[in-house]
CSV table of C-alpha atoms in Angstrom, one decimal:
chain,number,residue,atom,x,y,z
L,1,UNK,CA,17.8,-21.5,3.1
L,2,UNK,CA,15.4,-19.9,0.2
L,3,UNK,CA,12.5,-21.9,-0.7
L,4,UNK,CA,10.8,-21.0,-3.8
L,5,UNK,CA,7.0,-22.4,-5.1
L,6,UNK,CA,6.6,-23.8,-8.1
L,7,UNK,CA,2.9,-23.5,-8.8
L,8,UNK,CA,1.7,-26.0,-11.9
L,9,UNK,CA,-0.9,-24.6,-14.7
L,10,UNK,CA,-1.0,-26.4,-17.8
L,11,UNK,CA,2.4,-28.1,-17.5
L,12,UNK,CA,2.2,-31.3,-15.2
L,13,UNK,CA,5.2,-32.8,-15.8
L,14,UNK,CA,9.5,-33.0,-14.1
L,15,UNK,CA,10.9,-32.7,-17.6
L,16,UNK,CA,11.7,-29.8,-19.3
L,17,UNK,CA,9.1,-27.9,-17.4
L,18,UNK,CA,10.9,-23.8,-17.4
L,19,UNK,CA,8.7,-23.7,-14.1
L,20,UNK,CA,9.9,-26.7,-11.9
L,21,UNK,CA,13.8,-25.6,-13.3
L,22,UNK,CA,14.4,-22.7,-12.6
L,23,UNK,CA,12.2,-22.9,-9.1
L,24,UNK,CA,15.1,-25.9,-8.8
L,25,UNK,CA,18.1,-23.6,-10.1
L,26,UNK,CA,18.0,-21.0,-7.6
L,27,UNK,CA,16.6,-22.2,-4.6
L,28,UNK,CA,17.8,-24.8,-1.8
L,29,UNK,CA,14.1,-25.9,-1.2
L,30,UNK,CA,10.6,-26.1,-3.4
L,31,UNK,CA,7.8,-26.3,-3.4
L,32,UNK,CA,5.2,-28.4,-6.4
L,33,UNK,CA,2.1,-26.9,-5.8
L,34,UNK,CA,-1.4,-27.4,-7.5
L,35,UNK,CA,-4.5,-25.6,-6.3
L,36,UNK,CA,-7.9,-27.3,-7.6
L,37,UNK,CA,-9.8,-23.4,-8.4
L,38,UNK,CA,-14.0,-23.9,-8.3
L,39,UNK,CA,-13.0,-20.3,-10.8
L,40,UNK,CA,-11.5,-22.8,-13.7
L,41,UNK,CA,-15.5,-24.5,-13.4
L,42,UNK,CA,-16.5,-21.0,-13.1
L,43,UNK,CA,-14.7,-20.0,-16.2
L,44,UNK,CA,-16.0,-23.3,-18.7
L,45,UNK,CA,-13.3,-25.4,-18.7
L,46,UNK,CA,-13.7,-28.0,-16.5
L,47,UNK,CA,-15.6,-30.3,-18.1
L,48,UNK,CA,-15.8,-34.3,-16.7
L,49,UNK,CA,-13.7,-35.7,-19.4
L,50,UNK,CA,-11.2,-33.0,-18.7
L,51,UNK,CA,-11.7,-33.1,-14.7
L,52,UNK,CA,-11.0,-37.2,-14.7
L,53,UNK,CA,-7.4,-37.2,-17.1
L,54,UNK,CA,-6.1,-33.8,-14.3
L,55,UNK,CA,-6.8,-35.9,-11.9
L,56,UNK,CA,-4.7,-39.2,-13.6
L,57,UNK,CA,-2.4,-35.8,-14.2
L,58,UNK,CA,-2.2,-35.0,-10.9
L,59,UNK,CA,-1.5,-38.7,-9.6
L,60,UNK,CA,1.1,-39.8,-11.8
L,61,UNK,CA,2.9,-36.4,-11.4
L,62,UNK,CA,2.8,-36.7,-7.6
L,63,UNK,CA,4.5,-40.1,-8.1
L,64,UNK,CA,6.7,-39.1,-9.8
L,65,UNK,CA,7.6,-36.3,-7.5
L,66,UNK,CA,7.9,-38.8,-4.8
L,67,UNK,CA,10.4,-40.6,-6.5
L,68,UNK,CA,13.2,-37.6,-6.4
L,69,UNK,CA,12.3,-37.3,-2.3
L,70,UNK,CA,9.5,-34.4,-3.2
L,71,UNK,CA,4.6,-34.3,-3.9
L,72,UNK,CA,2.9,-32.8,-4.9
L,73,UNK,CA,1.7,-30.4,-2.9
L,74,UNK,CA,-2.7,-29.5,-3.7
L,75,UNK,CA,-4.6,-27.4,-2.5
L,76,UNK,CA,-8.6,-26.3,-2.9
L,77,UNK,CA,-9.4,-22.9,-3.6
L,78,UNK,CA,-8.9,-19.5,-5.5
L,79,UNK,CA,-5.0,-19.9,-7.2
L,80,UNK,CA,-3.8,-16.8,-6.0
L,81,UNK,CA,-5.2,-16.6,-2.6
L,82,UNK,CA,-4.2,-20.7,-1.9
L,83,UNK,CA,-0.2,-19.7,-3.4
L,84,UNK,CA,-0.1,-16.5,-1.3
L,85,UNK,CA,-1.2,-18.7,1.8
L,86,UNK,CA,0.5,-21.5,1.3
L,87,UNK,CA,4.0,-18.7,0.6
L,88,UNK,CA,3.4,-17.4,4.2
L,89,UNK,CA,3.8,-20.8,5.5
L,90,UNK,CA,7.0,-21.6,4.1
L,91,UNK,CA,7.9,-17.7,4.0
L,92,UNK,CA,8.8,-18.1,0.3
L,93,UNK,CA,10.9,-16.5,-1.2
L,94,UNK,CA,9.6,-16.6,-4.9
L,95,UNK,CA,6.6,-17.9,-7.2
L,96,UNK,CA,7.2,-19.2,-10.1
L,97,UNK,CA,4.8,-20.2,-12.8
L,98,UNK,CA,3.8,-20.5,-16.8
L,99,UNK,CA,2.4,-17.8,-18.6
L,100,UNK,CA,-0.2,-18.2,-20.7
L,101,UNK,CA,-2.5,-16.7,-23.4
L,102,UNK,CA,-6.4,-17.3,-22.0
L,103,UNK,CA,-8.0,-14.3,-20.7
L,104,UNK,CA,-8.5,-16.5,-17.5
L,105,UNK,CA,-4.6,-16.9,-17.4
L,106,UNK,CA,-3.6,-14.1,-17.9
L,107,UNK,CA,-5.9,-12.8,-14.9
L,108,UNK,CA,-4.1,-14.9,-12.7
L,109,UNK,CA,-1.1,-14.3,-14.1
L,110,UNK,CA,-2.3,-10.4,-12.7
L,111,UNK,CA,-3.2,-11.4,-9.5
L,112,UNK,CA,-0.4,-13.6,-8.2
L,113,UNK,CA,1.7,-10.0,-9.6
L,114,UNK,CA,-0.7,-7.5,-7.6
L,115,UNK,CA,0.3,-10.1,-4.5
L,116,UNK,CA,4.1,-10.9,-5.1
L,117,UNK,CA,5.6,-8.3,-6.7
L,118,UNK,CA,9.2,-9.0,-7.4
L,119,UNK,CA,9.1,-12.3,-5.9
L,120,UNK,CA,6.9,-13.3,-8.5
L,121,UNK,CA,8.4,-15.5,-11.9
L,122,UNK,CA,6.8,-16.0,-14.7
L,123,UNK,CA,8.4,-18.6,-17.3
L,124,UNK,CA,7.7,-18.3,-21.0
L,125,UNK,CA,8.4,-21.8,-23.4
L,126,UNK,CA,6.0,-23.7,-21.0
L,127,UNK,CA,2.9,-24.4,-23.0
L,128,UNK,CA,4.5,-23.3,-26.4
L,129,UNK,CA,8.2,-23.5,-28.6
L,130,UNK,CA,8.4,-20.4,-28.6
L,131,UNK,CA,6.7,-17.3,-26.7
L,132,UNK,CA,3.5,-15.1,-28.1
L,133,UNK,CA,5.2,-12.5,-29.6
L,134,UNK,CA,8.6,-13.8,-29.6
L,135,UNK,CA,7.8,-13.1,-33.3
L,136,UNK,CA,6.2,-11.0,-35.1
L,137,UNK,CA,5.7,-8.9,-38.4
L,138,UNK,CA,7.1,-5.5,-38.8
L,139,UNK,CA,4.2,-3.0,-37.6
L,140,UNK,CA,2.1,-5.4,-36.0
L,141,UNK,CA,2.1,-7.3,-32.4
L,142,UNK,CA,1.4,-11.3,-34.2
L,143,UNK,CA,0.8,-12.5,-37.3
L,144,UNK,CA,-2.6,-13.5,-39.3
L,145,UNK,CA,-1.7,-16.1,-41.6
L,146,UNK,CA,-0.5,-19.3,-40.7
L,147,UNK,CA,2.0,-19.8,-43.3
L,148,UNK,CA,4.5,-16.3,-43.3
L,149,UNK,CA,4.2,-17.5,-39.6
L,150,UNK,CA,5.9,-21.1,-40.5
L,151,UNK,CA,8.7,-19.1,-41.6
L,152,UNK,CA,9.1,-16.8,-39.5
L,153,UNK,CA,9.2,-19.7,-36.6
L,154,UNK,CA,11.9,-21.6,-38.5
L,155,UNK,CA,14.1,-18.7,-38.6
L,156,UNK,CA,13.7,-18.3,-34.7
L,157,UNK,CA,15.8,-20.1,-32.3
L,158,UNK,CA,14.8,-22.0,-29.4
L,159,UNK,CA,15.4,-23.6,-26.0
L,160,UNK,CA,17.0,-26.4,-25.8
L,161,UNK,CA,15.1,-28.4,-23.9
L,162,UNK,CA,15.7,-29.3,-20.0
L,163,UNK,CA,15.9,-32.4,-18.4
L,164,UNK,CA,13.7,-33.5,-15.2
L,165,UNK,CA,15.8,-32.6,-11.7
L,166,UNK,CA,16.9,-36.0,-10.2
L,167,UNK,CA,16.2,-35.2,-6.5
L,168,UNK,CA,14.4,-32.1,-5.1
L,169,UNK,CA,13.9,-31.1,-1.8
L,170,UNK,CA,10.2,-30.0,-0.2
L,171,UNK,CA,9.9,-29.0,3.4
L,172,UNK,CA,7.6,-31.2,5.5
L,173,UNK,CA,4.6,-31.1,7.2
L,174,UNK,CA,3.2,-29.2,4.6
L,175,UNK,CA,-1.3,-29.4,4.9
L,176,UNK,CA,-2.0,-31.3,1.4
L,177,UNK,CA,-6.2,-31.5,0.0
L,178,UNK,CA,-6.1,-35.6,-0.9
L,179,UNK,CA,-6.2,-36.0,-4.8
L,180,UNK,CA,-9.0,-35.4,-6.8
L,181,UNK,CA,-11.5,-38.5,-8.5
L,182,UNK,CA,-13.6,-37.8,-11.2
L,183,UNK,CA,-15.8,-40.0,-13.4
L,184,UNK,CA,-15.6,-38.7,-17.4
L,185,UNK,CA,-18.6,-38.7,-19.5
L,186,UNK,CA,-17.2,-40.8,-22.0
L,187,UNK,CA,-16.1,-44.3,-21.2
L,188,UNK,CA,-12.5,-44.6,-24.2
L,189,UNK,CA,-11.4,-41.4,-22.2
L,190,UNK,CA,-7.2,-42.3,-22.6
L,191,UNK,CA,-5.6,-42.5,-18.9
L,192,UNK,CA,-3.2,-39.2,-18.5
L,193,UNK,CA,-0.1,-38.5,-16.8
L,194,UNK,CA,3.2,-37.7,-18.2
L,195,UNK,CA,4.2,-41.5,-17.9
L,196,UNK,CA,1.3,-41.9,-19.9
L,197,UNK,CA,2.9,-39.4,-22.6
L,198,UNK,CA,6.1,-40.3,-22.8
L,199,UNK,CA,5.0,-44.1,-23.3
L,200,UNK,CA,3.1,-43.4,-26.0
L,201,UNK,CA,5.4,-40.8,-27.6
L,202,UNK,CA,7.9,-43.6,-27.7
L,203,UNK,CA,5.7,-46.5,-29.1
L,204,UNK,CA,4.6,-44.2,-31.9
L,205,UNK,CA,6.2,-43.7,-35.5
L,206,UNK,CA,7.0,-40.7,-36.4
L,207,UNK,CA,7.9,-41.5,-39.5
L,208,UNK,CA,4.4,-42.4,-40.9
L,209,UNK,CA,2.6,-39.6,-39.9
L,210,UNK,CA,3.1,-37.8,-43.5
L,211,UNK,CA,1.7,-41.4,-44.7
L,212,UNK,CA,-1.2,-41.7,-42.8
L,213,UNK,CA,-2.3,-38.9,-41.6
L,214,UNK,CA,-5.3,-38.4,-43.5
L,215,UNK,CA,-6.5,-41.9,-42.9
L,216,UNK,CA,-9.0,-42.0,-40.3
L,217,UNK,CA,-9.5,-45.5,-40.3
L,218,UNK,CA,-5.5,-45.6,-40.7
L,219,UNK,CA,-5.1,-43.8,-36.3
L,220,UNK,CA,-1.5,-42.9,-37.8
L,221,UNK,CA,-1.5,-40.2,-35.9
L,222,UNK,CA,0.1,-39.9,-32.3
L,223,UNK,CA,-3.0,-39.1,-29.8
L,224,UNK,CA,-0.1,-36.8,-28.2
L,225,UNK,CA,-2.5,-33.6,-27.8
L,226,UNK,CA,-4.4,-34.1,-25.1
L,227,UNK,CA,-1.2,-34.8,-23.2
L,228,UNK,CA,0.2,-31.3,-25.1
L,229,UNK,CA,-2.8,-29.5,-23.4
L,230,UNK,CA,-2.5,-30.5,-19.4
L,231,UNK,CA,1.4,-30.1,-20.0
L,232,UNK,CA,1.8,-33.6,-19.2
L,233,UNK,CA,4.8,-33.2,-22.7
L,234,UNK,CA,6.5,-30.1,-23.8
L,235,UNK,CA,5.7,-29.1,-27.6
L,236,UNK,CA,9.8,-28.3,-27.5
L,237,UNK,CA,11.5,-31.4,-26.2
L,238,UNK,CA,8.4,-32.3,-29.1
L,239,UNK,CA,10.1,-31.1,-31.7
L,240,UNK,CA,13.9,-31.7,-30.2
L,241,UNK,CA,13.2,-35.0,-31.1
L,242,UNK,CA,10.6,-35.4,-33.8
L,243,UNK,CA,13.8,-33.3,-35.5
L,244,UNK,CA,16.4,-35.6,-34.4
L,245,UNK,CA,14.1,-38.4,-36.2
L,246,UNK,CA,14.3,-36.5,-39.6
L,247,UNK,CA,12.6,-37.8,-42.4
L,248,UNK,CA,9.0,-36.6,-44.1
L,249,UNK,CA,7.0,-37.7,-41.8
L,250,UNK,CA,9.0,-35.6,-39.1
L,251,UNK,CA,8.8,-32.4,-40.8
L,252,UNK,CA,5.1,-33.0,-41.0
L,253,UNK,CA,4.2,-33.3,-37.0
L,254,UNK,CA,6.4,-30.5,-36.3
L,255,UNK,CA,4.4,-28.4,-39.0
L,256,UNK,CA,1.2,-29.0,-37.0
L,257,UNK,CA,3.0,-28.1,-33.7
L,258,UNK,CA,3.5,-25.3,-35.3
L,259,UNK,CA,0.4,-24.7,-35.6
L,260,UNK,CA,-0.5,-24.7,-32.1
L,261,UNK,CA,2.1,-21.9,-31.5
L,262,UNK,CA,0.3,-20.3,-33.9
L,263,UNK,CA,-3.2,-20.4,-32.4
L,264,UNK,CA,-1.7,-19.1,-29.2
L,265,UNK,CA,0.1,-16.3,-30.7
L,266,UNK,CA,-2.7,-15.3,-31.6
L,267,UNK,CA,-5.3,-15.8,-28.9
L,268,UNK,CA,-2.4,-14.0,-27.0
L,269,UNK,CA,-3.1,-10.6,-28.9
L,270,UNK,CA,-6.8,-10.6,-28.9
L,271,UNK,CA,-7.9,-13.0,-26.3
L,272,UNK,CA,-11.8,-11.8,-27.6
L,273,UNK,CA,-11.0,-14.3,-30.5
L,274,UNK,CA,-11.9,-17.1,-28.1
L,275,UNK,CA,-15.6,-16.2,-28.7
L,276,UNK,CA,-15.8,-13.1,-30.9
L,277,UNK,CA,-15.1,-13.1,-34.5
L,278,UNK,CA,-11.5,-12.7,-35.9
L,279,UNK,CA,-12.5,-11.5,-38.7
L,280,UNK,CA,-16.2,-10.9,-38.7
L,281,UNK,CA,-18.3,-12.0,-42.5
L,282,UNK,CA,-22.0,-10.4,-40.4
L,283,UNK,CA,-23.0,-14.4,-41.4
L,284,UNK,CA,-26.3,-14.5,-40.6
L,285,UNK,CA,-26.3,-17.8,-38.9
L,286,UNK,CA,-29.2,-20.2,-38.4
L,287,UNK,CA,-30.6,-21.2,-35.6
L,288,UNK,CA,-32.3,-25.0,-35.6
L,289,UNK,CA,-31.9,-26.4,-32.9
L,290,UNK,CA,-32.8,-29.9,-34.0
L,291,UNK,CA,-30.5,-30.0,-36.7
L,292,UNK,CA,-27.6,-28.5,-33.9
L,293,UNK,CA,-28.4,-31.7,-31.9
L,294,UNK,CA,-28.8,-34.3,-34.6
L,295,UNK,CA,-25.4,-33.2,-35.3
L,296,UNK,CA,-24.4,-33.6,-31.5
L,297,UNK,CA,-25.6,-37.4,-31.4
L,298,UNK,CA,-23.8,-38.4,-34.9
L,299,UNK,CA,-27.2,-38.6,-36.3
L,300,UNK,CA,-27.2,-36.1,-39.4
L,301,UNK,CA,-27.7,-38.4,-42.7
L,302,UNK,CA,-24.1,-38.6,-43.0
L,303,UNK,CA,-22.3,-41.4,-42.1
L,304,UNK,CA,-18.5,-39.6,-42.0
L,305,UNK,CA,-19.5,-36.8,-40.4
L,306,UNK,CA,-21.7,-39.0,-37.8
L,307,UNK,CA,-18.9,-41.3,-37.6
L,308,UNK,CA,-16.6,-38.3,-36.0
L,309,UNK,CA,-18.7,-37.0,-33.9
L,310,UNK,CA,-19.6,-40.7,-31.6
L,311,UNK,CA,-15.5,-41.3,-32.0
L,312,UNK,CA,-15.9,-38.1,-30.0
L,313,UNK,CA,-18.8,-39.3,-28.0
L,314,UNK,CA,-17.0,-42.2,-26.8
L,315,UNK,CA,-13.0,-41.4,-26.7
L,316,UNK,CA,-13.1,-37.8,-25.9
L,317,UNK,CA,-11.0,-37.2,-28.7
L,318,UNK,CA,-11.3,-36.5,-32.3
L,319,UNK,CA,-9.1,-37.5,-35.5
L,320,UNK,CA,-7.7,-33.7,-36.5
L,321,UNK,CA,-9.7,-34.3,-40.5
L,322,UNK,CA,-12.9,-36.2,-39.2
L,323,UNK,CA,-12.9,-32.5,-36.8
L,324,UNK,CA,-11.9,-30.3,-39.7
L,325,UNK,CA,-15.2,-32.2,-41.3
L,326,UNK,CA,-17.4,-31.9,-38.4
L,327,UNK,CA,-17.3,-28.7,-38.3
L,328,UNK,CA,-17.2,-27.7,-41.7
L,329,UNK,CA,-21.3,-29.6,-41.9
L,330,UNK,CA,-21.9,-27.5,-38.9
L,331,UNK,CA,-20.9,-24.3,-39.9
L,332,UNK,CA,-20.7,-24.5,-44.0
L,333,UNK,CA,-23.7,-27.6,-44.3
L,334,UNK,CA,-26.3,-26.3,-42.0
L,335,UNK,CA,-24.7,-23.1,-41.4
L,336,UNK,CA,-25.0,-23.1,-38.1
L,337,UNK,CA,-22.8,-20.1,-35.4
L,338,UNK,CA,-20.0,-22.2,-34.8
L,339,UNK,CA,-19.8,-20.9,-31.2
L,340,UNK,CA,-22.4,-24.0,-31.1
L,341,UNK,CA,-19.5,-27.0,-32.0
L,342,UNK,CA,-17.0,-24.7,-30.6
L,343,UNK,CA,-18.8,-24.6,-26.7
L,344,UNK,CA,-19.7,-29.1,-27.9
L,345,UNK,CA,-16.3,-30.3,-28.3
L,346,UNK,CA,-14.9,-27.9,-25.5
L,347,UNK,CA,-18.0,-30.0,-23.1
L,348,UNK,CA,-16.2,-33.3,-24.4
L,349,UNK,CA,-12.5,-33.2,-25.2
L,350,UNK,CA,-10.1,-34.5,-22.5
L,351,UNK,CA,-7.9,-31.8,-25.5
L,352,UNK,CA,-10.1,-28.7,-25.2
L,353,UNK,CA,-7.1,-25.7,-26.0
L,354,UNK,CA,-8.7,-22.8,-25.8
L,355,UNK,CA,-6.7,-21.4,-28.1
L,356,UNK,CA,-6.4,-24.3,-31.0
L,357,UNK,CA,-10.2,-25.3,-30.5
L,358,UNK,CA,-12.3,-22.0,-31.0
L,359,UNK,CA,-9.0,-20.6,-33.1
L,360,UNK,CA,-9.5,-24.3,-35.4
L,361,UNK,CA,-13.8,-23.4,-35.6
L,362,UNK,CA,-12.7,-20.3,-36.8
L,363,UNK,CA,-10.8,-21.0,-39.5
L,364,UNK,CA,-13.3,-23.7,-40.5
L,365,UNK,CA,-16.0,-21.1,-40.3
L,366,UNK,CA,-14.3,-18.5,-42.1
L,367,UNK,CA,-14.7,-15.8,-39.5
L,368,UNK,CA,-10.8,-16.8,-38.9
L,369,UNK,CA,-7.0,-16.6,-40.0
L,370,UNK,CA,-8.4,-18.6,-42.8
L,371,UNK,CA,-7.6,-16.8,-46.5
L,372,UNK,CA,-10.4,-18.7,-48.5
L,373,UNK,CA,-13.3,-17.4,-45.7
L,374,UNK,CA,-16.0,-19.4,-48.2
L,375,UNK,CA,-14.0,-22.5,-48.4
L,376,UNK,CA,-16.4,-25.8,-48.0
L,377,UNK,CA,-15.4,-29.2,-47.1
L,378,UNK,CA,-18.2,-31.7,-48.6
L,379,UNK,CA,-19.1,-34.4,-46.6
L,380,UNK,CA,-19.1,-36.8,-49.8
L,381,UNK,CA,-15.9,-36.0,-51.1
L,382,UNK,CA,-14.0,-35.9,-48.1
L,383,UNK,CA,-15.3,-39.3,-47.1
L,384,UNK,CA,-14.1,-40.8,-50.4
L,385,UNK,CA,-11.2,-39.2,-50.1
L,386,UNK,CA,-10.5,-40.0,-46.2
L,387,UNK,CA,-12.2,-43.0,-45.7
L,388,UNK,CA,-12.3,-45.1,-49.4
L,389,UNK,CA,-12.8,-48.2,-48.1
L,390,UNK,CA,-15.6,-47.0,-45.0
L,391,UNK,CA,-13.2,-48.6,-42.5
L,392,UNK,CA,-13.6,-46.3,-40.3
L,393,UNK,CA,-17.3,-45.2,-40.3
L,394,UNK,CA,-18.1,-49.1,-40.0
L,395,UNK,CA,-16.4,-48.6,-37.0
L,396,UNK,CA,-18.2,-45.9,-35.2
L,397,UNK,CA,-21.6,-46.5,-37.2
L,398,UNK,CA,-22.3,-50.6,-36.8
L,399,UNK,CA,-25.5,-50.2,-38.4
L,400,UNK,CA,-24.1,-50.0,-41.2
L,401,UNK,CA,-21.3,-52.1,-40.9
L,402,UNK,CA,-23.1,-54.7,-43.5
L,403,UNK,CA,-22.3,-51.8,-46.8
L,404,UNK,CA,-19.7,-52.6,-48.8
L,405,UNK,CA,-16.9,-50.5,-49.4
L,406,UNK,CA,-17.6,-46.3,-50.6
L,407,UNK,CA,-22.0,-47.3,-50.7
L,408,UNK,CA,-21.7,-47.0,-47.3
L,409,UNK,CA,-20.9,-43.1,-47.2
L,410,UNK,CA,-24.7,-43.6,-49.5
L,411,UNK,CA,-26.7,-45.5,-47.5
L,412,UNK,CA,-29.9,-43.7,-49.1
L,413,UNK,CA,-28.5,-44.4,-52.1
L,414,UNK,CA,-29.3,-48.1,-51.6
L,415,UNK,CA,-32.2,-50.3,-53.5
L,416,UNK,CA,-32.9,-50.8,-49.2
L,417,UNK,CA,-31.7,-47.9,-47.2
L,418,UNK,CA,-30.8,-49.0,-43.6
L,419,UNK,CA,-34.4,-48.1,-41.7
L,420,UNK,CA,-32.5,-47.4,-38.0
L,421,UNK,CA,-30.2,-44.7,-39.8
L,422,UNK,CA,-31.6,-41.4,-40.4
L,423,UNK,CA,-32.5,-39.3,-44.4
L,424,UNK,CA,-29.5,-36.7,-44.7
L,425,UNK,CA,-30.5,-33.8,-42.5
L,426,UNK,CA,-29.4,-31.4,-45.9
L,427,UNK,CA,-30.1,-32.7,-49.3
L,428,UNK,CA,-26.8,-33.4,-51.7
L,429,UNK,CA,-27.2,-30.7,-53.6
L,430,UNK,CA,-27.8,-28.4,-51.1
L,431,UNK,CA,-24.0,-28.5,-48.9
L,432,UNK,CA,-23.2,-25.4,-50.1
L,433,UNK,CA,-26.4,-23.7,-50.4
L,434,UNK,CA,-26.7,-22.1,-47.0
L,435,UNK,CA,-23.2,-20.7,-46.9
L,436,UNK,CA,-24.3,-18.4,-50.0
L,437,UNK,CA,-27.4,-17.2,-48.9
L,438,UNK,CA,-25.8,-16.4,-44.9
L,439,UNK,CA,-23.1,-14.9,-46.6
L,440,UNK,CA,-24.9,-13.0,-49.2
L,441,UNK,CA,-23.7,-14.5,-51.9
L,442,UNK,CA,-26.7,-15.1,-53.4
């Protein structure tokens, strides 16, 4: 009888899971394993919000496995050592794991390879629709600009989604740690797990995505990013479902998923871009702790920026357009180092993915893949476009809720500005000035 270990990482699901699919197809028995590794915390990835979401995901995964005759084996310790210990216990013939792109994932894979040799099987296509490195321009190891990547991505074949296993046999009597519990920092954190992820997909209208995805107050995006980050949903399956639906909304949604693939292939080619400039501009960043803290607390004096930051604190999630706007405000208006903002986002975002978070921050800061590094998102212009009636601001900045219409975006112009709301950190006329000075353009 052959036994395989399916080591779960960022693929906490039964549906369309290449790791579980391969283990179940090639072995008589499968041991589904997850290791609570302290090195995740050392690497800076173990925020309270993500630990709370992870606890939900693991409980749901265990429930799903039990329904098909198996269970999740949970161990605490370093991933390589615990996998090796379990492999010795069950005399495993093979270990299956998903390929990753972060330095942490690569280090784990290297350790597993050293320990298991040919018995280790690393599977692409668990975290992204097209594996990093599968699509490259002539003479280079990755695409540095999204549009040509998107064109090449569209011409590349993708594997069909795998079905969830109907039955799974797992050896009995294995020691298992208790499922974790954790308390989130954000009171409005969504519940985790594959079951909730699939429910949300079914309830969401992808057909309206193109129409409402820029409207902050409409809240018309999928909100599936946390579930993609933890692998409760497969990008491959989501793209397949969206393409089956068809229409402009589905096309726009797929494009966003391709951005995710794009960032993963950039980071896979250059892992240092997680904390170093992808394309350095030798920025002379300002270091003003008072301004940075006002930004974190949602007290900048720019209501739409403050609304986004307060949503982040409450939900551990933020609308994509609000992310771009708040990031632009920190890096282009306050002219603070993008790493300051990226770290704060990683501390709170339940979908805090190292590839998407860091490279989106670099795109906004002008140190990443954007071909227009001096782009500035004016917070007032963006507020008028993204929240024309002020409904988003009223939701998250209640001290301004009494101000009607667009006037809410410029409270300093009122005859009686609200006493409990701050003056702008930077005068509106100075929005782009710090960028010009920092880049030596003045």
